[in-house]
CSV table of C-alpha atoms and ligand atoms in Angstrom, one decimal:
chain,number,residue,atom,x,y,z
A,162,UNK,CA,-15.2,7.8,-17.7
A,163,UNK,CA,-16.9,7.9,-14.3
A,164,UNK,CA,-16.9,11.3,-12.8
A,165,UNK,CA,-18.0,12.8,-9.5
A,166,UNK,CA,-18.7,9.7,-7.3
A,167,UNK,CA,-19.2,9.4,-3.6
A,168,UNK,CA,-16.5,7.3,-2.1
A,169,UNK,CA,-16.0,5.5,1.0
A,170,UNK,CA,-12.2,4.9,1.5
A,171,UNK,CA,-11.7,2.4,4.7
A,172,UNK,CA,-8.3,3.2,6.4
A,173,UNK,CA,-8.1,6.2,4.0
A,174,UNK,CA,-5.9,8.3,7.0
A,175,UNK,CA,-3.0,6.0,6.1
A,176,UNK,CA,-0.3,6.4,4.0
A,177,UNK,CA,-1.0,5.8,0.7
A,178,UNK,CA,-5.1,7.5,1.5
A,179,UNK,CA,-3.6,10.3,3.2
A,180,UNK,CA,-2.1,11.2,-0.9
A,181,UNK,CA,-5.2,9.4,-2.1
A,182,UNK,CA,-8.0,11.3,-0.7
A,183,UNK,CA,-6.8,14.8,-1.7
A,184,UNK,CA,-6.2,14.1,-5.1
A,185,UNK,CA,-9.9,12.1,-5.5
A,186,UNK,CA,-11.0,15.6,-4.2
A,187,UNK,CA,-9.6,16.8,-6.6
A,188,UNK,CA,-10.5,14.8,-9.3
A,189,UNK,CA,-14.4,16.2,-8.2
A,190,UNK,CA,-15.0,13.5,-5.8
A,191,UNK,CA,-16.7,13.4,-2.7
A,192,UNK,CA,-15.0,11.6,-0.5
A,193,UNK,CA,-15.6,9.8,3.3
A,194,UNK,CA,-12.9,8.6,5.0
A,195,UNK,CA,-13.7,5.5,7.5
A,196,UNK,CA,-10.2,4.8,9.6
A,197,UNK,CA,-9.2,4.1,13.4
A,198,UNK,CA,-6.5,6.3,13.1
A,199,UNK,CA,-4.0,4.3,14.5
A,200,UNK,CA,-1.3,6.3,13.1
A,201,UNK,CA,-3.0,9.8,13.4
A,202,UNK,CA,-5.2,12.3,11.1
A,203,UNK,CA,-3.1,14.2,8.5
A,204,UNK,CA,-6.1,14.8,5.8
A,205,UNK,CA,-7.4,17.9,5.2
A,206,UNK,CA,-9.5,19.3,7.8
A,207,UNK,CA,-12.4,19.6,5.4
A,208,UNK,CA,-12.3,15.5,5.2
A,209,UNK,CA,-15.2,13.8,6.9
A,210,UNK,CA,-13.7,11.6,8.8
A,211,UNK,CA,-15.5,8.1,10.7
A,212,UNK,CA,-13.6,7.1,13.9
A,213,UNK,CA,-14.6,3.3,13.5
A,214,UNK,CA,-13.9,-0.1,12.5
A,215,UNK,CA,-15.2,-2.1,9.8
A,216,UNK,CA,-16.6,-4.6,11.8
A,217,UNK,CA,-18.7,-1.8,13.2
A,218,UNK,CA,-20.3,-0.2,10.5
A,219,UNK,CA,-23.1,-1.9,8.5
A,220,UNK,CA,-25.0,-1.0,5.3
A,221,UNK,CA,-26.5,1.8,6.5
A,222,UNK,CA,-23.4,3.4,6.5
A,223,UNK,CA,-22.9,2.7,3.2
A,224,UNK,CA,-26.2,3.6,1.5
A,225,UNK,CA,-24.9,6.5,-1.1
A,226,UNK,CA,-22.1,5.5,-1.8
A,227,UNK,CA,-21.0,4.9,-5.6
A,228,UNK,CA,-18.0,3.3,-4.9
A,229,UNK,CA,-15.7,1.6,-2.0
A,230,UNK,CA,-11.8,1.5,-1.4
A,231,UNK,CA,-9.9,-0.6,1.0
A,232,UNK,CA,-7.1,0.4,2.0
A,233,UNK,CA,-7.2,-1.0,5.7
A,234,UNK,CA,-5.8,-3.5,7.4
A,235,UNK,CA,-2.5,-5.0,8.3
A,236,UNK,CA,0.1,-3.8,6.1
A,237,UNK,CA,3.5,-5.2,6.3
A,238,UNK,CA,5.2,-8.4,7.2
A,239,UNK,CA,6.3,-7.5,11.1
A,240,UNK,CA,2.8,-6.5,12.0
A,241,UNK,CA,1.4,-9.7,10.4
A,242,UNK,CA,3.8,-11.6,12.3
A,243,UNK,CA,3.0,-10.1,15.0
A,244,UNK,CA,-0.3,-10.7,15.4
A,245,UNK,CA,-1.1,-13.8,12.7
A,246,UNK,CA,-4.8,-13.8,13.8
A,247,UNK,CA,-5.2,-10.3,13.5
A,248,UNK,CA,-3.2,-10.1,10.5
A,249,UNK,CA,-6.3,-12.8,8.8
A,250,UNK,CA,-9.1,-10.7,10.7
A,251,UNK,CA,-7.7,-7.1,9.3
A,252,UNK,CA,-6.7,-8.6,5.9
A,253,UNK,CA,-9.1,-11.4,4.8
A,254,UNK,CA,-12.2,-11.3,7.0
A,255,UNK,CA,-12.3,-7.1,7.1
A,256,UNK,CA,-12.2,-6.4,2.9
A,257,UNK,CA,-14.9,-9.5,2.2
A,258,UNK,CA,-17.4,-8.4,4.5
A,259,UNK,CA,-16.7,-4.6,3.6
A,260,UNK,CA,-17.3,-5.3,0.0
A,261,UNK,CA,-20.2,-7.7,1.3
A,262,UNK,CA,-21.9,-4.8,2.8
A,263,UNK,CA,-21.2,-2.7,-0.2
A,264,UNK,CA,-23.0,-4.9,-2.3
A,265,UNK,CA,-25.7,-5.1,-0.3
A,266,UNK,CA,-26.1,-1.4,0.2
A,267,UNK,CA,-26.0,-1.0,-3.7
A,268,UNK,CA,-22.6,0.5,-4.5
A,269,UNK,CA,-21.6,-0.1,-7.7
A,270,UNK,CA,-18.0,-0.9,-7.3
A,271,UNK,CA,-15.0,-2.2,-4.6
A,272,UNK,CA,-11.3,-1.2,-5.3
A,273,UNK,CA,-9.7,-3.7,-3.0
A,274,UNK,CA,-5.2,-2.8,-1.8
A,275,UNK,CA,-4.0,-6.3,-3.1
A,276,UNK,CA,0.3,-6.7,-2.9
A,277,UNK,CA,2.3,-7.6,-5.1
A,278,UNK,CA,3.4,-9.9,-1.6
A,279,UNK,CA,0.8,-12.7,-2.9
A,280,UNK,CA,3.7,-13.6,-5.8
A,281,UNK,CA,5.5,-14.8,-2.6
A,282,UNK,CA,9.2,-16.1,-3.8
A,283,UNK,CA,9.3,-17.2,-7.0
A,284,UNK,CA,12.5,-17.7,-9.7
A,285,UNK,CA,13.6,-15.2,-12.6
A,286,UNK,CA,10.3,-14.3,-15.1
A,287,UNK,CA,8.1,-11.4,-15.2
A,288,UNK,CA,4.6,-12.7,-13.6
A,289,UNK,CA,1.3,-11.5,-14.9
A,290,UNK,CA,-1.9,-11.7,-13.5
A,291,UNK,CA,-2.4,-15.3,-14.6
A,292,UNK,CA,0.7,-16.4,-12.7
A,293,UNK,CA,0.6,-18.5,-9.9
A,294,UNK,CA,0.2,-16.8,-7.3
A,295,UNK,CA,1.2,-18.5,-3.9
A,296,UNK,CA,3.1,-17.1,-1.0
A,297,UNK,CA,4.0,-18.7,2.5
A,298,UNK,CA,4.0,-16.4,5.2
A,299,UNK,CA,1.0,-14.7,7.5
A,300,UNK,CA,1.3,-11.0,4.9
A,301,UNK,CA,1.2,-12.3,1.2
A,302,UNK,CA,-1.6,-15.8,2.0
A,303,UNK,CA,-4.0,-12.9,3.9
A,304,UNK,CA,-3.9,-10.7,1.1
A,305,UNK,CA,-4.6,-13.2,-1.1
A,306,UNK,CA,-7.4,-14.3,0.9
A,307,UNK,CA,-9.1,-10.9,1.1
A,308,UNK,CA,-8.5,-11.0,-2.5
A,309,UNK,CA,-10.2,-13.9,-3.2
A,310,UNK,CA,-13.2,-12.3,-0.5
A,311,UNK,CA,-13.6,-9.3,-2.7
A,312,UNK,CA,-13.7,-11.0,-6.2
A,313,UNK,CA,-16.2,-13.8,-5.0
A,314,UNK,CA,-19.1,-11.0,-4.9
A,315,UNK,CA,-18.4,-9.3,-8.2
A,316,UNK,CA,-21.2,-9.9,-10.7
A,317,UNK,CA,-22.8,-7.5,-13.5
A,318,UNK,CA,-24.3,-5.3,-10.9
A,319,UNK,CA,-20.8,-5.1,-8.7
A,320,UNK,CA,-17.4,-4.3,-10.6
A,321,UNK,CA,-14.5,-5.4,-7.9
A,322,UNK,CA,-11.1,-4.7,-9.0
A,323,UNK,CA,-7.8,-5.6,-7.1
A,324,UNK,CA,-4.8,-3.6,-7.5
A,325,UNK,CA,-1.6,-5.8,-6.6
A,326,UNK,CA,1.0,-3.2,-5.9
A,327,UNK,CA,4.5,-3.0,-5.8
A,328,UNK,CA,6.4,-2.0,-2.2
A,329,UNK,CA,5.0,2.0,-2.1
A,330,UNK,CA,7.9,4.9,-1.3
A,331,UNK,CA,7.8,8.4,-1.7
A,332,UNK,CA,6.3,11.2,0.7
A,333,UNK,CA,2.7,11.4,2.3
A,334,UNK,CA,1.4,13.7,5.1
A,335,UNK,CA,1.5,10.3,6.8
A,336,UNK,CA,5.0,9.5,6.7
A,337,UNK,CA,6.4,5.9,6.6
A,338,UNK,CA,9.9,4.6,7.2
A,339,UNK,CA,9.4,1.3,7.1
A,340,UNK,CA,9.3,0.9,3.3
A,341,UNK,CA,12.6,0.2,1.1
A,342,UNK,CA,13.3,3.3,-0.7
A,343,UNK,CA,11.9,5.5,2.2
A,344,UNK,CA,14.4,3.3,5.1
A,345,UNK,CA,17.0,3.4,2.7
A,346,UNK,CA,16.5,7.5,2.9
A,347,UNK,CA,15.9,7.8,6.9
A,348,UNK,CA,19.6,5.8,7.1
A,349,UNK,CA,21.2,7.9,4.7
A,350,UNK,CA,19.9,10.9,6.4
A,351,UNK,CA,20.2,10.0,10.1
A,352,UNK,CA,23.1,7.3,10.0
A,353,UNK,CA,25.1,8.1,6.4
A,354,UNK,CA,25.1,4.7,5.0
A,355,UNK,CA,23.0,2.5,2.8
A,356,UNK,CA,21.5,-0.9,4.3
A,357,UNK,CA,20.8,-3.6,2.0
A,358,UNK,CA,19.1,-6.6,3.1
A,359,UNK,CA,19.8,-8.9,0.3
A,360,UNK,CA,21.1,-7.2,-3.1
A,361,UNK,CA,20.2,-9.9,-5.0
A,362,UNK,CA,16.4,-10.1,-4.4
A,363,UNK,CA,14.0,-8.6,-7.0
A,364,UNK,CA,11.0,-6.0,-5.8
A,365,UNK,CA,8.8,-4.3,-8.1
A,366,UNK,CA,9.0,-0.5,-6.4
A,367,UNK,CA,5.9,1.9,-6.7
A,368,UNK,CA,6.5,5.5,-7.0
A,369,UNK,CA,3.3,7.0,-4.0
A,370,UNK,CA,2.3,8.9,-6.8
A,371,UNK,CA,1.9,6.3,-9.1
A,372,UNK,CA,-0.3,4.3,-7.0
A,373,UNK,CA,-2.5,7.0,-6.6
A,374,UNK,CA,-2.6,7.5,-10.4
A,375,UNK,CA,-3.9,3.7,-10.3
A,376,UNK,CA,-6.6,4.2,-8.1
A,377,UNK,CA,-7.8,7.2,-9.7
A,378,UNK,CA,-8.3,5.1,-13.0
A,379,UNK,CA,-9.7,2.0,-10.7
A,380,UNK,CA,-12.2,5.1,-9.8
A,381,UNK,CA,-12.7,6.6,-13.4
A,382,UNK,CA,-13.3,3.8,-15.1
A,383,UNK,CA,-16.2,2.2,-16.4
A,384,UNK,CA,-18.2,0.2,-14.2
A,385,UNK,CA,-18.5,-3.1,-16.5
A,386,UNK,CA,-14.4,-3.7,-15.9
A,387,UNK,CA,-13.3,-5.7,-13.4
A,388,UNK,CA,-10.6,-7.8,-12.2
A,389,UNK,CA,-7.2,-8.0,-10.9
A,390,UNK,CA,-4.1,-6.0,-12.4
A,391,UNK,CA,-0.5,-5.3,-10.8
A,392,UNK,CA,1.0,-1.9,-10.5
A,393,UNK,CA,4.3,-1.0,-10.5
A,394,UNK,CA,6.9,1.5,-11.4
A,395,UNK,CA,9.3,-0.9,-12.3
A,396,UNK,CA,11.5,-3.8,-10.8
A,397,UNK,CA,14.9,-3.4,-9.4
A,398,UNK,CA,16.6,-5.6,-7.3
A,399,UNK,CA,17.0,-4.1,-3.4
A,400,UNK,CA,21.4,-4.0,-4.8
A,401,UNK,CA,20.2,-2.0,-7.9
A,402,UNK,CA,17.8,0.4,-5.2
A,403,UNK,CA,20.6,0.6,-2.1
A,404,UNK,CA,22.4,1.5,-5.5
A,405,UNK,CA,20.4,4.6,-6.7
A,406,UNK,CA,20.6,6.0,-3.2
A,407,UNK,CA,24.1,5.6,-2.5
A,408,UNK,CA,25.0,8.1,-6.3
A,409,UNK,CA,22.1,10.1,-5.2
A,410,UNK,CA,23.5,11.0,-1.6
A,411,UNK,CA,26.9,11.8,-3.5
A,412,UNK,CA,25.4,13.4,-6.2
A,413,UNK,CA,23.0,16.0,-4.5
A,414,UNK,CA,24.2,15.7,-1.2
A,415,UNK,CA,27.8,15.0,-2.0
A,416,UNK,CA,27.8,12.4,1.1
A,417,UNK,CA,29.5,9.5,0.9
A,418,UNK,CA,27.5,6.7,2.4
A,419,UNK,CA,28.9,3.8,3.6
A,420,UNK,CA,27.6,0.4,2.1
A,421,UNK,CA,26.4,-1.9,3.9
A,422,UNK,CA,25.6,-5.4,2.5
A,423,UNK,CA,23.7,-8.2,4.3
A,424,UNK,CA,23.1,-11.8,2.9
A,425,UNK,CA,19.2,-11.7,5.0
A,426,UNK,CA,17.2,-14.5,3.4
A,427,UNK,CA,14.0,-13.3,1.9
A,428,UNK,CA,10.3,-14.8,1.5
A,429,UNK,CA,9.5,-12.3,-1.4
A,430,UNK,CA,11.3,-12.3,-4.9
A,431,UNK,CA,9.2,-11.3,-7.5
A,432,UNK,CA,8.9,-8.7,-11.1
A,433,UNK,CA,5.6,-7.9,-12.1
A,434,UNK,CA,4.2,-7.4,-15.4
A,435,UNK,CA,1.7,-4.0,-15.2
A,436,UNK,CA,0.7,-4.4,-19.2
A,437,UNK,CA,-2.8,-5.1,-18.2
A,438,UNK,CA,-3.2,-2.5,-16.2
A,439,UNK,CA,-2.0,-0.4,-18.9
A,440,UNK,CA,-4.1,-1.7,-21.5
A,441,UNK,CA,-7.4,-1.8,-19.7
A,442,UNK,CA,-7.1,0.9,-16.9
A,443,UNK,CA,-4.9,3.3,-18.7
A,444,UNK,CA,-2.4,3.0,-16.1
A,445,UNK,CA,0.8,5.2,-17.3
A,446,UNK,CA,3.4,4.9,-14.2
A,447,UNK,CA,6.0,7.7,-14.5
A,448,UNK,CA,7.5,7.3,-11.1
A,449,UNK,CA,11.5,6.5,-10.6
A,450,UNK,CA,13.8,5.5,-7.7
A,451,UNK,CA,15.4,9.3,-8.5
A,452,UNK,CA,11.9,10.6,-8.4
A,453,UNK,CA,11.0,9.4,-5.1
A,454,UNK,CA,14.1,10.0,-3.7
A,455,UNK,CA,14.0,13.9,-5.5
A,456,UNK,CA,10.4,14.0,-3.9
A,457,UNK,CA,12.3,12.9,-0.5
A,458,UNK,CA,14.6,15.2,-0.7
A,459,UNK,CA,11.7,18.5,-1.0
A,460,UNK,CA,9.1,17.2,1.3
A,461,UNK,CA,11.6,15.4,4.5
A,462,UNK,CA,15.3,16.3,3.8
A,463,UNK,CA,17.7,16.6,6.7
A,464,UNK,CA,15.6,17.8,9.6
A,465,UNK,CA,13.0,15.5,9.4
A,466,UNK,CA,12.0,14.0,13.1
A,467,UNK,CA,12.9,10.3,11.5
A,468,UNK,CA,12.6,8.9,15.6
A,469,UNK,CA,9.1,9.3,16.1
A,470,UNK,CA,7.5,6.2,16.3
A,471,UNK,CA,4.7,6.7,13.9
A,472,UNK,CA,6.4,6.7,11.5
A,473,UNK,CA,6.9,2.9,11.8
A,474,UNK,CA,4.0,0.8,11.7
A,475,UNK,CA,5.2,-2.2,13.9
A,476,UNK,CA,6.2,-0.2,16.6
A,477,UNK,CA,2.8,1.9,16.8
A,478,UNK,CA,1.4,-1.8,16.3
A,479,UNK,CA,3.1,-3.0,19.2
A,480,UNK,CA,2.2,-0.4,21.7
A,481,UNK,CA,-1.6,-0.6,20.6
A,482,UNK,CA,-1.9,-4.1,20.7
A,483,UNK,CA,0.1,-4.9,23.5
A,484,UNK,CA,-1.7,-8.4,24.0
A,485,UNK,CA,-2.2,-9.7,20.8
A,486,UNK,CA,0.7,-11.0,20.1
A,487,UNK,CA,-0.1,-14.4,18.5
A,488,UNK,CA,1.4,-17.5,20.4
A,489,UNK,CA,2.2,-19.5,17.5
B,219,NAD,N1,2.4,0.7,1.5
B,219,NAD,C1,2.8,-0.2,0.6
B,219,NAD,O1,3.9,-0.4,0.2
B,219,NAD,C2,1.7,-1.2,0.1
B,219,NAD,C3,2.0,-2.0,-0.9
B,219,NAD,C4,1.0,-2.9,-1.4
B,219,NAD,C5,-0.2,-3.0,-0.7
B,219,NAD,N2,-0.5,-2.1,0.3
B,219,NAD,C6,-1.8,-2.2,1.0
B,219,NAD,O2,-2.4,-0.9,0.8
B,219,NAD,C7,-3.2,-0.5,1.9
B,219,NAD,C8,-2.7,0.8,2.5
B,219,NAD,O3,-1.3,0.8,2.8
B,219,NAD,P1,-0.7,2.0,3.7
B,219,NAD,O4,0.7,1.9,3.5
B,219,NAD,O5,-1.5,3.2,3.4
B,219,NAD,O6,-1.1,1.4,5.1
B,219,NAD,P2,-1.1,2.2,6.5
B,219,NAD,O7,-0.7,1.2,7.6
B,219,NAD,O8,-0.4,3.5,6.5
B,219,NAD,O9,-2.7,2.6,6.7
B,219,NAD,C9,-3.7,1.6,7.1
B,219,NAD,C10,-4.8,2.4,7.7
B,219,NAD,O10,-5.9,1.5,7.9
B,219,NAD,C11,-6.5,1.8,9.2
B,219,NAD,N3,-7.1,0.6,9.6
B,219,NAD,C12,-6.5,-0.7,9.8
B,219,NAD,N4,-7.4,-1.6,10.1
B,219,NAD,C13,-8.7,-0.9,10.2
B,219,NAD,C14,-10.0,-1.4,10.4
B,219,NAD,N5,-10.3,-2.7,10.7
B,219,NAD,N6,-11.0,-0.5,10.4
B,219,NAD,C15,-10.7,0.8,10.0
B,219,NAD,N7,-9.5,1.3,9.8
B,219,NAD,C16,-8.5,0.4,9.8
B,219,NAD,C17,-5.3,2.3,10.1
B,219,NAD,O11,-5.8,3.1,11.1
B,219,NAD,C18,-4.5,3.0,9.0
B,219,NAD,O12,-4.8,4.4,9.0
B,219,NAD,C19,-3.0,-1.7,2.9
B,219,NAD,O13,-4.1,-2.6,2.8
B,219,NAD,C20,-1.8,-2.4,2.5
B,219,NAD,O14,-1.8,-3.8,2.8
B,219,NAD,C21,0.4,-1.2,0.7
């Protein structure tokens, strides 16, 4: 077990760093936080923070360092397809020439932010981490690619290892609505019904607080593992999900939410497999769809300001990169 290490995390003042980055504190860790902060600062004030992008730091920055995360980039569908080209700059280019750069300044390991998005759309098994993986849309191929980036440069000198996660919900200082169990909460809350997109497609869902139990094995473990694993809490199809929420808002809120069911076509369709990750990381998940949604209920509940834009990554997206939109 590897303890006390000094860790970059890049785009560690998002939403799954800003949970991250306290608890690798408190694991001993000393911790750097490199981020634009295009959604804001919510980490403790005691945080050293770097206001820059990837492309514009170097090795010096990252002489010291034991170990790197990524955690940047582009990260959902709409701002990928949004901005295709900066979708494979932010996604592919940014975490190969991070973990380039890491390498070359001498830190011993790169924990790269795969997706569980690089399964793409695929029929009714359980896929491991020697499935294909092939997906068709801007998202799930630049993940992949950055994936592929990172792994090219591991060697015995430089352990990389890729965490393909499930969609994340739960609560974080930085607060995102734009993730399934969390916009399934948001409507419940602001509009009293449940919204389901497609009730037959399969997600594997990731409790916030067991993706940051995955990193902090990625962290602890030791250096001559490697390789990629998936991470989930489980699979659920988005019916079984809008399902959860819908005798959770009656049970403990004793709403009645109205139900409403689309037929949207989806690019993703996928259940994961996270035995590898059990066996070599010692990757326990714990987290549930009541969990998150209990978690919900202490940390948002009712009064939450669910319009402010931040809260949704396209829309902040949008407004920052006002003339990137991709022609395409
Ligand atoms: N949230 C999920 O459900 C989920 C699931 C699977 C994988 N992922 C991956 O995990 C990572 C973190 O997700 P999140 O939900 O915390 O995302 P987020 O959008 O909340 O945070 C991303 C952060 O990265 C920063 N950033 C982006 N590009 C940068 C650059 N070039 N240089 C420096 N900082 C940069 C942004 O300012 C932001 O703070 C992403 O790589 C995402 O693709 C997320």
């Amino acid at each position: 077990m590897l303890k006390k290490q000094r860790i970059l995390v890049a785009g560690g003042a998002g939403y799954v760093g800003s949970r991250l980055v306290p608890a690798l504190i408190k694991d001993g860790h000393q911790v750097t936080v490199l981020d634009l902060l295009w959604f804001g600062n919510t980490l403790p004030k005691k945080v050293k923070v770097i206001k820059k992008d990837i492309f514009d730091i170097d090795t010096n920055t990252l002489k010291g360092f034991d170990q790197v995360i990524f955690l940047a980039g582009l990260s959902n569908d709409p701002m990928a397809e949004y901005s295709p080209a900066q979708n494979f700059i932010c996604n592919s280019a940014a975490p190969a020439y991070l973990a380039y750069i890491a390498k070359v300044a001498g830190v011993k390991r790169f924990i790269y932010a795969c997706s569980g998005s690089v399964y793409g759309f695929t029929e009714d098994k359980i896929l491991d981490e020697n499935s294909v993986a092939e997906s068709s849309f801007p998202y799930g191929i630049s993940k992949r690619k950055g994936e592929f980036g990172v792994m090219y440069l591991q060697d015995e000198t430089f352990s990389v290892i890729s965490l393909r996660k499930g969609t994340i919900s739960g609560w974080s200082p930085r607060m995102r609505f734009d993730l399934i169990v969390n916009t399934m909460y948001m409507k419940a809350q602001t509009l009293g019904k449940v919204s389901i997109n497609n009730p037959a497609i399969w997600r594997p869902i990731l409790a916030i607080e067991d993706a940051v139990a995955a990193y902090l094995k990625a962290v602890a473990t030791p250096l001559s593992v490697s390789g990629v694993f998936n991470i989930s809490s489980g699979n659920f199809t988005v019916g079984a999900v809008g399902e959860k929420v819908r005798e959770h808002f009656k049970q403990k809120h004793g709403r009645s939410l109205v139900v409403e069911v689309k037929n949207i076509p989806d690019k993703r369709n996928y259940k994961i497999s996270t035995k590898k990750a059990q066996k070599i990381l010692g990757f326990k998940p714990t987290g549930t769809i009541e969990s998150i949604l209990k978690e919900l209920d202490e940390r948002v509940g009712a009064d939450f300001n669910f319009a402010d834009e931040k809260h949704y990554n396209i829309l902040v997206f949008k407004k920052t990169f006002k003339n990137r939109r991709s022609k395409n």
